[in-house]
Amino acid sequence: MTNPHLEHSIFGGHEDGHGSPSDIRSRSDRRRPGRRPRRRGRRFGCLFVALAIVAGAAFAAYTVLRPVVDGFFASNDYPGPGTGEVQVVVNDGDTGRTIGAALQKADVVKSVKAYLDAAAADPRSAAIQPGSYTMRKQMTAKAALAILVDSKNRVVPRVTVREGLWKSEVFAALSKGTGVPVADYIAAAKDAQALGLPAAAKGNVEGYLYPATYEFPVKATAAQQLKIMVAQALAELQKAGVAEADYQRTLIVASIVEGEAGVADRGKVARVVENRLDNPRGPTVGLLQMDSTVNFALQKRGNLTKPQYDSAKSNPYDTYTHKGLPPGPISSPGAKAIEAAAHPTPGPWFYFVTVNYDTGETLFATTQAEHDRNNAQRQAWCDANKPKCEGGG
């Protein structure tokens, strides 16, 4: 009889489903060679993914940081004197950074920082004036600044409007100086509120376009220019101590004075105007009888003929026919005329006449007889200088 336990030990039987330790080890050994390759493949896959992630992150960082790195090592300024030409405008109130940005945009300087560094090193940069400057492209910031601080390089729309011009003449002068069409000024003058005209002006800009030399902002519109001139006229009225309620009347008188008198006689001519207005029963029965008002009515300069005077009789600006002041100013008076109208020279005069057109010598009279004698002196001068008095009377 065979011992079942002995059989198991001698013959390695496994009817019970359990193998011996040696049998277990041998099966285990047979499985190991197949498992090892699978584990190495997983490790290589993970390593590849990790490397790909790192490489991607590195590339992204390089792409983002490259400009910063390049900028750190590269110059922020152009090296040479520049080439070509380009116009750069500096506006009133522009800061250094604003100017630098305009220069960079026009490719004058390489960077705003380059300009700011140059400006910080030159105290003259604080006094750069508004205007248009002719620059070169790709200049050094220092060279660009040198152009801006030199006032000889500054170009501005500079216009001189002289005293005594009619508004039509002012528009022509402005157009010539700025290049803005006359039609733009005519259109802009219709918007009294936008120009800041007082209500007493009744929408008419005549007389309120103060005569002076103006440096308008670059690219200023017709409306902007006229608004500046009106504001200056109002400022001059205030400076002369004129109350707002008297602006219109003062400008009417001042415009007549501007058209009739030289600088030395303006105060006395203003007094003649007031004496005639204050004495409706006086020698001129309330008539101003001013040639300049008829010139304005006809829009004709120079001496007028009798037929021309006669043709203006129905015009309210003809002060030989219509008593009192004309409806509005007849020109743009300057500061001295405004001062004379606001503060006339004391005196009894009712008449005046220029007896020498070359020198402007003017004689004043209180009576008609005295005025007749002065007129005779004028006529004697005209007889000797007929071309200069032609058409007068």
mmCIF file of N, CA and C in Angstrom, residues 188-298:
data_model
loop_
_atom_site.group_PDB
_atom_site.id
_atom_site.type_symbol
_atom_site.label_atom_id
_atom_site.label_comp_id
_atom_site.label_asym_id
_atom_site.label_seq_id
_atom_site.Cartn_x
_atom_site.Cartn_y
_atom_site.Cartn_z
ATOM 1 N N ALA A 188 -18.031 129.396 -40.699
ATOM 2 C CA ALA A 188 -17.798 129.390 -39.253
ATOM 3 C C ALA A 188 -18.352 130.650 -38.598
ATOM 4 N N ALA A 189 -18.300 131.779 -39.300
ATOM 5 C CA ALA A 189 -18.752 133.054 -38.744
ATOM 6 C C ALA A 189 -20.253 133.085 -38.502
ATOM 7 N N LYS A 190 -20.970 132.151 -39.101
ATOM 8 C CA LYS A 190 -22.427 132.116 -38.935
ATOM 9 C C LYS A 190 -22.856 131.531 -37.596
ATOM 10 N N ASP A 191 -21.952 130.834 -36.931
ATOM 11 C CA ASP A 191 -22.290 130.206 -35.644
ATOM 12 C C ASP A 191 -21.809 131.107 -34.511
ATOM 13 N N ALA A 192 -22.614 132.111 -34.189
ATOM 14 C CA ALA A 192 -22.227 133.107 -33.193
ATOM 15 C C ALA A 192 -21.977 132.493 -31.817
ATOM 16 N N GLN A 193 -22.793 131.525 -31.450
ATOM 17 C CA GLN A 193 -22.656 130.905 -30.133
ATOM 18 C C GLN A 193 -21.337 130.150 -30.007
ATOM 19 N N ALA A 194 -20.976 129.430 -31.070
ATOM 20 C CA ALA A 194 -19.729 128.669 -31.035
ATOM 21 C C ALA A 194 -18.517 129.586 -30.944
ATOM 22 N N LEU A 195 -18.628 130.785 -31.505
ATOM 23 C CA LEU A 195 -17.508 131.723 -31.494
ATOM 24 C C LEU A 195 -17.429 132.530 -30.204
ATOM 25 N N GLY A 196 -18.490 132.487 -29.409
ATOM 26 C CA GLY A 196 -18.489 133.231 -28.153
ATOM 27 C C GLY A 196 -18.887 134.684 -28.302
ATOM 28 N N LEU A 197 -19.609 135.017 -29.379
ATOM 29 C CA LEU A 197 -20.048 136.396 -29.575
ATOM 30 C C LEU A 197 -21.104 136.783 -28.544
ATOM 31 N N PRO A 198 -21.047 138.001 -28.029
ATOM 32 C CA PRO A 198 -22.102 138.444 -27.111
ATOM 33 C C PRO A 198 -23.415 138.625 -27.860
ATOM 34 N N ALA A 199 -24.512 138.586 -27.147
ATOM 35 C CA ALA A 199 -25.830 138.691 -27.781
ATOM 36 C C ALA A 199 -25.994 140.007 -28.530
ATOM 37 N N ALA A 200 -25.366 141.080 -28.013
ATOM 38 C CA ALA A 200 -25.511 142.397 -28.637
ATOM 39 C C ALA A 200 -24.945 142.437 -30.045
ATOM 40 N N ALA A 201 -24.065 141.508 -30.380
ATOM 41 C CA ALA A 201 -23.477 141.474 -31.721
ATOM 42 C C ALA A 201 -24.492 141.029 -32.760
ATOM 43 N N LYS A 202 -25.580 140.428 -32.307
ATOM 44 C CA LYS A 202 -26.655 139.959 -33.181
ATOM 45 C C LYS A 202 -26.143 139.038 -34.284
ATOM 46 N N GLY A 203 -25.197 138.172 -33.912
ATOM 47 C CA GLY A 203 -24.704 137.161 -34.832
ATOM 48 C C GLY A 203 -23.694 137.652 -35.844
ATOM 49 N N ASN A 204 -23.295 138.932 -35.768
ATOM 50 C CA ASN A 204 -22.356 139.498 -36.744
ATOM 51 C C ASN A 204 -20.963 139.596 -36.109
ATOM 52 N N VAL A 205 -20.005 138.912 -36.712
ATOM 53 C CA VAL A 205 -18.656 138.864 -36.160
ATOM 54 C C VAL A 205 -17.847 140.124 -36.492
ATOM 55 N N GLU A 206 -18.392 140.993 -37.338
ATOM 56 C CA GLU A 206 -17.685 142.229 -37.712
ATOM 57 C C GLU A 206 -17.313 143.027 -36.460
ATOM 58 N N GLY A 207 -16.057 143.408 -36.381
ATOM 59 C CA GLY A 207 -15.574 144.196 -35.251
ATOM 60 C C GLY A 207 -15.012 143.371 -34.118
ATOM 61 N N TYR A 208 -15.343 142.079 -34.083
ATOM 62 C CA TYR A 208 -14.916 141.213 -32.979
ATOM 63 C C TYR A 208 -13.708 140.338 -33.339
ATOM 64 N N LEU A 209 -13.187 140.518 -34.549
ATOM 65 C CA LEU A 209 -12.004 139.744 -34.955
ATOM 66 C C LEU A 209 -10.774 140.585 -34.646
ATOM 67 N N TYR A 210 -10.276 140.454 -33.441
ATOM 68 C CA TYR A 210 -9.245 141.363 -32.940
ATOM 69 C C TYR A 210 -7.973 141.297 -33.785
ATOM 70 N N PRO A 211 -7.465 142.468 -34.196
ATOM 71 C CA PRO A 211 -6.257 142.504 -35.018
ATOM 72 C C PRO A 211 -4.994 142.277 -34.189
ATOM 73 N N ALA A 212 -4.196 141.310 -34.618
ATOM 74 C CA ALA A 212 -2.956 140.967 -33.914
ATOM 75 C C ALA A 212 -2.204 139.961 -34.764
ATOM 76 N N THR A 213 -1.031 139.574 -34.298
ATOM 77 C CA THR A 213 -0.289 138.487 -34.932
ATOM 78 C C THR A 213 -0.584 137.220 -34.158
ATOM 79 N N TYR A 214 -1.107 136.223 -34.848
ATOM 80 C CA TYR A 214 -1.533 134.986 -34.205
ATOM 81 C C TYR A 214 -0.664 133.809 -34.636
ATOM 82 N N GLU A 215 -0.398 132.952 -33.690
ATOM 83 C CA GLU A 215 0.208 131.649 -33.979
ATOM 84 C C GLU A 215 -0.825 130.604 -33.582
ATOM 85 N N PHE A 216 -1.635 130.234 -34.531
ATOM 86 C CA PHE A 216 -2.707 129.293 -34.259
ATOM 87 C C PHE A 216 -2.163 127.882 -34.091
ATOM 88 N N PRO A 217 -2.857 127.051 -33.330
ATOM 89 C CA PRO A 217 -2.449 125.644 -33.239
ATOM 90 C C PRO A 217 -2.395 125.014 -34.626
ATOM 91 N N VAL A 218 -1.460 124.095 -34.802
ATOM 92 C CA VAL A 218 -1.339 123.413 -36.086
ATOM 93 C C VAL A 218 -2.662 122.711 -36.408
ATOM 94 N N LYS A 219 -3.111 122.884 -37.634
ATOM 95 C CA LYS A 219 -4.356 122.282 -38.125
ATOM 96 C C LYS A 219 -5.601 122.847 -37.441
ATOM 97 N N ALA A 220 -5.500 124.063 -36.898
ATOM 98 C CA ALA A 220 -6.673 124.699 -36.289
ATOM 99 C C ALA A 220 -7.707 124.982 -37.380
ATOM 100 N N THR A 221 -8.962 124.711 -37.087
ATOM 101 C CA THR A 221 -10.029 124.947 -38.055
ATOM 102 C C THR A 221 -10.359 126.440 -38.110
ATOM 103 N N ALA A 222 -11.139 126.820 -39.112
ATOM 104 C CA ALA A 222 -11.570 128.211 -39.227
ATOM 105 C C ALA A 222 -12.330 128.641 -37.982
ATOM 106 N N ALA A 223 -13.204 127.779 -37.497
ATOM 107 C CA ALA A 223 -13.992 128.101 -36.305
ATOM 108 C C ALA A 223 -13.089 128.300 -35.092
ATOM 109 N N GLN A 224 -12.096 127.456 -34.941
ATOM 110 C CA GLN A 224 -11.178 127.578 -33.808
ATOM 111 C C GLN A 224 -10.387 128.882 -33.875
ATOM 112 N N GLN A 225 -9.961 129.262 -35.064
ATOM 113 C CA GLN A 225 -9.206 130.501 -35.234
ATOM 114 C C GLN A 225 -10.073 131.717 -34.899
ATOM 115 N N LEU A 226 -11.284 131.746 -35.432
ATOM 116 C CA LEU A 226 -12.174 132.880 -35.187
ATOM 117 C C LEU A 226 -12.536 132.976 -33.706
ATOM 118 N N LYS A 227 -12.713 131.842 -33.067
ATOM 119 C CA LYS A 227 -13.036 131.839 -31.637
ATOM 120 C C LYS A 227 -11.906 132.458 -30.824
ATOM 121 N N ILE A 228 -10.674 132.170 -31.197
ATOM 122 C CA ILE A 228 -9.513 132.747 -30.512
ATOM 123 C C ILE A 228 -9.504 134.265 -30.681
ATOM 124 N N MET A 229 -9.818 134.737 -31.883
ATOM 125 C CA MET A 229 -9.802 136.170 -32.159
ATOM 126 C C MET A 229 -10.921 136.902 -31.422
ATOM 127 N N VAL A 230 -12.092 136.295 -31.362
ATOM 128 C CA VAL A 230 -13.209 136.895 -30.636
ATOM 129 C C VAL A 230 -12.875 136.984 -29.147
ATOM 130 N N ALA A 231 -12.304 135.925 -28.619
ATOM 131 C CA ALA A 231 -11.925 135.926 -27.197
ATOM 132 C C ALA A 231 -10.913 137.024 -26.905
ATOM 133 N N GLN A 232 -10.002 137.268 -27.847
ATOM 134 C CA GLN A 232 -9.000 138.319 -27.650
ATOM 135 C C GLN A 232 -9.650 139.698 -27.678
ATOM 136 N N ALA A 233 -10.634 139.884 -28.553
ATOM 137 C CA ALA A 233 -11.347 141.159 -28.604
ATOM 138 C C ALA A 233 -12.068 141.438 -27.281
ATOM 139 N N LEU A 234 -12.719 140.418 -26.746
ATOM 140 C CA LEU A 234 -13.425 140.580 -25.475
ATOM 141 C C LEU A 234 -12.439 140.873 -24.345
ATOM 142 N N ALA A 235 -11.275 140.245 -24.404
ATOM 143 C CA ALA A 235 -10.249 140.485 -23.383
ATOM 144 C C ALA A 235 -9.758 141.929 -23.444
ATOM 145 N N GLU A 236 -9.603 142.478 -24.655
ATOM 146 C CA GLU A 236 -9.145 143.862 -24.804
ATOM 147 C C GLU A 236 -10.199 144.848 -24.313
ATOM 148 N N LEU A 237 -11.458 144.526 -24.534
ATOM 149 C CA LEU A 237 -12.539 145.370 -24.015
ATOM 150 C C LEU A 237 -12.517 145.390 -22.490
ATOM 151 N N GLN A 238 -12.333 144.238 -21.905
ATOM 152 C CA GLN A 238 -12.251 144.158 -20.447
ATOM 153 C C GLN A 238 -11.043 144.915 -19.918
ATOM 154 N N LYS A 239 -9.926 144.795 -20.626
ATOM 155 C CA LYS A 239 -8.699 145.486 -20.210
ATOM 156 C C LYS A 239 -8.897 147.011 -20.220
ATOM 157 N N ALA A 240 -9.728 147.492 -21.166
ATOM 158 C CA ALA A 240 -9.997 148.924 -21.262
ATOM 159 C C ALA A 240 -11.056 149.379 -20.260
ATOM 160 N N GLY A 241 -11.558 148.436 -19.465
ATOM 161 C CA GLY A 241 -12.545 148.778 -18.444
ATOM 162 C C GLY A 241 -13.949 148.930 -18.976
ATOM 163 N N VAL A 242 -14.246 148.308 -20.106
ATOM 164 C CA VAL A 242 -15.575 148.418 -20.712
ATOM 165 C C VAL A 242 -16.508 147.372 -20.113
ATOM 166 N N ALA A 243 -17.674 147.798 -19.671
ATOM 167 C CA ALA A 243 -18.669 146.866 -19.137
ATOM 168 C C ALA A 243 -19.250 146.039 -20.275
ATOM 169 N N GLU A 244 -19.648 144.820 -19.961
ATOM 170 C CA GLU A 244 -20.166 143.922 -20.994
ATOM 171 C C GLU A 244 -21.346 144.520 -21.745
ATOM 172 N N ALA A 245 -22.175 145.274 -21.038
ATOM 173 C CA ALA A 245 -23.339 145.893 -21.677
ATOM 174 C C ALA A 245 -22.934 146.940 -22.714
ATOM 175 N N ASP A 246 -21.709 147.415 -22.645
ATOM 176 C CA ASP A 246 -21.236 148.452 -23.565
ATOM 177 C C ASP A 246 -20.290 147.932 -24.643
ATOM 178 N N TYR A 247 -20.093 146.625 -24.712
ATOM 179 C CA TYR A 247 -19.163 146.063 -25.691
ATOM 180 C C TYR A 247 -19.484 146.518 -27.112
ATOM 181 N N GLN A 248 -20.739 146.350 -27.499
ATOM 182 C CA GLN A 248 -21.123 146.624 -28.888
ATOM 183 C C GLN A 248 -20.938 148.100 -29.235
ATOM 184 N N ARG A 249 -21.449 148.969 -28.386
ATOM 185 C CA ARG A 249 -21.333 150.411 -28.658
ATOM 186 C C ARG A 249 -19.870 150.834 -28.724
ATOM 187 N N THR A 250 -19.069 150.334 -27.798
ATOM 188 C CA THR A 250 -17.653 150.707 -27.777
ATOM 189 C C THR A 250 -16.948 150.261 -29.049
ATOM 190 N N LEU A 251 -17.257 149.067 -29.514
ATOM 191 C CA LEU A 251 -16.625 148.588 -30.742
ATOM 192 C C LEU A 251 -17.079 149.375 -31.965
ATOM 193 N N ILE A 252 -18.324 149.821 -31.989
ATOM 194 C CA ILE A 252 -18.791 150.634 -33.111
ATOM 195 C C ILE A 252 -18.006 151.943 -33.168
ATOM 196 N N VAL A 253 -17.910 152.618 -32.018
ATOM 197 C CA VAL A 253 -17.161 153.880 -31.969
ATOM 198 C C VAL A 253 -15.687 153.635 -32.281
ATOM 199 N N ALA A 254 -15.122 152.587 -31.684
ATOM 200 C CA ALA A 254 -13.700 152.285 -31.893
ATOM 201 C C ALA A 254 -13.413 151.983 -33.360
ATOM 202 N N SER A 255 -14.325 151.297 -34.034
ATOM 203 C CA SER A 255 -14.096 150.966 -35.450
ATOM 204 C C SER A 255 -14.126 152.210 -36.320
ATOM 205 N N ILE A 256 -14.976 153.196 -35.956
ATOM 206 C CA ILE A 256 -14.995 154.467 -36.691
ATOM 207 C C ILE A 256 -13.695 155.225 -36.443
ATOM 208 N N VAL A 257 -13.270 155.248 -35.194
ATOM 209 C CA VAL A 257 -12.013 155.910 -34.843
ATOM 210 C C VAL A 257 -10.857 155.268 -35.607
ATOM 211 N N GLU A 258 -10.865 153.930 -35.686
ATOM 212 C CA GLU A 258 -9.802 153.211 -36.390
ATOM 213 C C GLU A 258 -9.756 153.612 -37.857
ATOM 214 N N GLY A 259 -10.913 153.840 -38.439
ATOM 215 C CA GLY A 259 -10.970 154.180 -39.860
ATOM 216 C C GLY A 259 -10.724 155.642 -40.157
ATOM 217 N N GLU A 260 -10.799 156.496 -39.150
ATOM 218 C CA GLU A 260 -10.721 157.938 -39.391
ATOM 219 C C GLU A 260 -9.448 158.606 -38.877
ATOM 220 N N ALA A 261 -8.788 158.017 -37.887
ATOM 221 C CA ALA A 261 -7.724 158.758 -37.212
ATOM 222 C C ALA A 261 -6.412 158.013 -37.164
ATOM 223 N N GLY A 262 -5.328 158.797 -37.102
ATOM 224 C CA GLY A 262 -4.023 158.237 -36.833
ATOM 225 C C GLY A 262 -3.880 158.005 -35.335
ATOM 226 N N VAL A 263 -2.803 157.366 -34.941
ATOM 227 C CA VAL A 263 -2.606 157.008 -33.535
ATOM 228 C C VAL A 263 -2.692 158.225 -32.619
ATOM 229 N N ALA A 264 -2.073 159.327 -33.008
ATOM 230 C CA ALA A 264 -1.998 160.501 -32.129
ATOM 231 C C ALA A 264 -3.351 161.175 -31.932
ATOM 232 N N ASP A 265 -4.276 160.991 -32.888
ATOM 233 C CA ASP A 265 -5.543 161.728 -32.847
ATOM 234 C C ASP A 265 -6.749 160.878 -32.465
ATOM 235 N N ARG A 266 -6.543 159.646 -32.095
ATOM 236 C CA ARG A 266 -7.688 158.756 -31.867
ATOM 237 C C ARG A 266 -8.586 159.225 -30.724
ATOM 238 N N GLY A 267 -7.990 159.656 -29.645
ATOM 239 C CA GLY A 267 -8.793 160.124 -28.513
ATOM 240 C C GLY A 267 -9.640 161.329 -28.865
ATOM 241 N N LYS A 268 -9.103 162.228 -29.698
ATOM 242 C CA LYS A 268 -9.819 163.447 -30.086
ATOM 243 C C LYS A 268 -10.935 163.130 -31.084
ATOM 244 N N VAL A 269 -10.674 162.185 -32.014
ATOM 245 C CA VAL A 269 -11.717 161.775 -32.958
ATOM 246 C C VAL A 269 -12.858 161.088 -32.210
ATOM 247 N N ALA A 270 -12.530 160.289 -31.214
ATOM 248 C CA ALA A 270 -13.571 159.646 -30.399
ATOM 249 C C ALA A 270 -14.429 160.706 -29.706
ATOM 250 N N ARG A 271 -13.797 161.799 -29.300
ATOM 251 C CA ARG A 271 -14.556 162.880 -28.664
ATOM 252 C C ARG A 271 -15.475 163.557 -29.667
ATOM 253 N N VAL A 272 -15.025 163.768 -30.896
ATOM 254 C CA VAL A 272 -15.873 164.348 -31.930
ATOM 255 C C VAL A 272 -17.120 163.481 -32.135
ATOM 256 N N VAL A 273 -16.921 162.148 -32.184
ATOM 257 C CA VAL A 273 -18.053 161.232 -32.345
ATOM 258 C C VAL A 273 -19.045 161.419 -31.208
ATOM 259 N N GLU A 274 -18.565 161.450 -29.996
ATOM 260 C CA GLU A 274 -19.456 161.574 -28.847
ATOM 261 C C GLU A 274 -20.131 162.944 -28.811
ATOM 262 N N ASN A 275 -19.400 164.002 -29.172
ATOM 263 C CA ASN A 275 -20.007 165.336 -29.175
ATOM 264 C C ASN A 275 -21.130 165.427 -30.201
ATOM 265 N N ARG A 276 -20.961 164.826 -31.346
ATOM 266 C CA ARG A 276 -22.015 164.853 -32.359
ATOM 267 C C ARG A 276 -23.226 164.036 -31.930
ATOM 268 N N LEU A 277 -22.967 162.893 -31.269
ATOM 269 C CA LEU A 277 -24.077 162.064 -30.790
ATOM 270 C C LEU A 277 -24.822 162.737 -29.649
ATOM 271 N N ASP A 278 -24.098 163.447 -28.799
ATOM 272 C CA ASP A 278 -24.702 164.055 -27.614
ATOM 273 C C ASP A 278 -25.428 165.364 -27.923
ATOM 274 N N ASN A 279 -25.251 165.856 -29.139
ATOM 275 C CA ASN A 279 -25.858 167.146 -29.490
ATOM 276 C C ASN A 279 -26.654 167.025 -30.787
ATOM 277 N N PRO A 280 -27.833 166.399 -30.701
ATOM 278 C CA PRO A 280 -28.641 166.218 -31.920
ATOM 279 C C PRO A 280 -29.089 167.533 -32.546
ATOM 280 N N ARG A 281 -29.000 168.614 -31.791
ATOM 281 C CA ARG A 281 -29.337 169.929 -32.340
ATOM 282 C C ARG A 281 -28.069 170.755 -32.599
ATOM 283 N N GLY A 282 -26.922 170.091 -32.498
ATOM 284 C CA GLY A 282 -25.657 170.787 -32.710
ATOM 285 C C GLY A 282 -25.365 171.032 -34.177
ATOM 286 N N PRO A 283 -24.117 171.427 -34.471
ATOM 287 C CA PRO A 283 -23.757 171.807 -35.847
ATOM 288 C C PRO A 283 -24.013 170.715 -36.884
ATOM 289 N N THR A 284 -23.921 169.433 -36.499
ATOM 290 C CA THR A 284 -24.135 168.360 -37.480
ATOM 291 C C THR A 284 -25.501 167.698 -37.291
ATOM 292 N N VAL A 285 -26.330 168.278 -36.431
ATOM 293 C CA VAL A 285 -27.693 167.797 -36.147
ATOM 294 C C VAL A 285 -27.757 166.287 -35.928
ATOM 295 N N GLY A 286 -26.772 165.769 -35.208
ATOM 296 C CA GLY A 286 -26.795 164.354 -34.849
ATOM 297 C C GLY A 286 -26.233 163.408 -35.896
ATOM 298 N N LEU A 287 -25.762 163.968 -37.003
ATOM 299 C CA LEU A 287 -25.154 163.142 -38.050
ATOM 300 C C LEU A 287 -23.646 163.008 -37.792
ATOM 301 N N LEU A 288 -23.137 161.786 -37.864
ATOM 302 C CA LEU A 288 -21.707 161.582 -37.658
ATOM 303 C C LEU A 288 -20.883 162.021 -38.859
ATOM 304 N N GLN A 289 -21.432 161.845 -40.072
ATOM 305 C CA GLN A 289 -20.788 162.294 -41.309
ATOM 306 C C GLN A 289 -19.337 161.771 -41.414
ATOM 307 N N MET A 290 -19.192 160.458 -41.295
ATOM 308 C CA MET A 290 -17.877 159.818 -41.349
ATOM 309 C C MET A 290 -17.707 159.061 -42.675
ATOM 310 N N ASP A 291 -16.653 159.432 -43.395
ATOM 311 C CA ASP A 291 -16.396 158.786 -44.694
ATOM 312 C C ASP A 291 -16.215 157.279 -44.555
ATOM 313 N N SER A 292 -15.573 156.859 -43.450
ATOM 314 C CA SER A 292 -15.272 155.427 -43.274
ATOM 315 C C SER A 292 -16.529 154.575 -43.234
ATOM 316 N N THR A 293 -17.638 155.152 -42.770
ATOM 317 C CA THR A 293 -18.882 154.371 -42.716
ATOM 318 C C THR A 293 -19.456 154.155 -44.118
ATOM 319 N N VAL A 294 -19.253 155.147 -44.992
ATOM 320 C CA VAL A 294 -19.733 155.010 -46.362
ATOM 321 C C VAL A 294 -18.847 154.025 -47.129
ATOM 322 N N ASN A 295 -17.534 154.087 -46.871
ATOM 323 C CA ASN A 295 -16.631 153.087 -47.467
ATOM 324 C C ASN A 295 -17.092 151.687 -47.122
ATOM 325 N N PHE A 296 -17.466 151.513 -45.856
ATOM 326 C CA PHE A 296 -17.920 150.195 -45.413
ATOM 327 C C PHE A 296 -19.232 149.824 -46.086
ATOM 328 N N ALA A 297 -20.145 150.777 -46.161
ATOM 329 C CA ALA A 297 -21.450 150.505 -46.768
ATOM 330 C C ALA A 297 -21.298 150.042 -48.211
ATOM 331 N N LEU A 298 -20.352 150.643 -48.936
ATOM 332 C CA LEU A 298 -20.142 150.296 -50.343
ATOM 333 C C LEU A 298 -19.098 149.205 -50.521
#
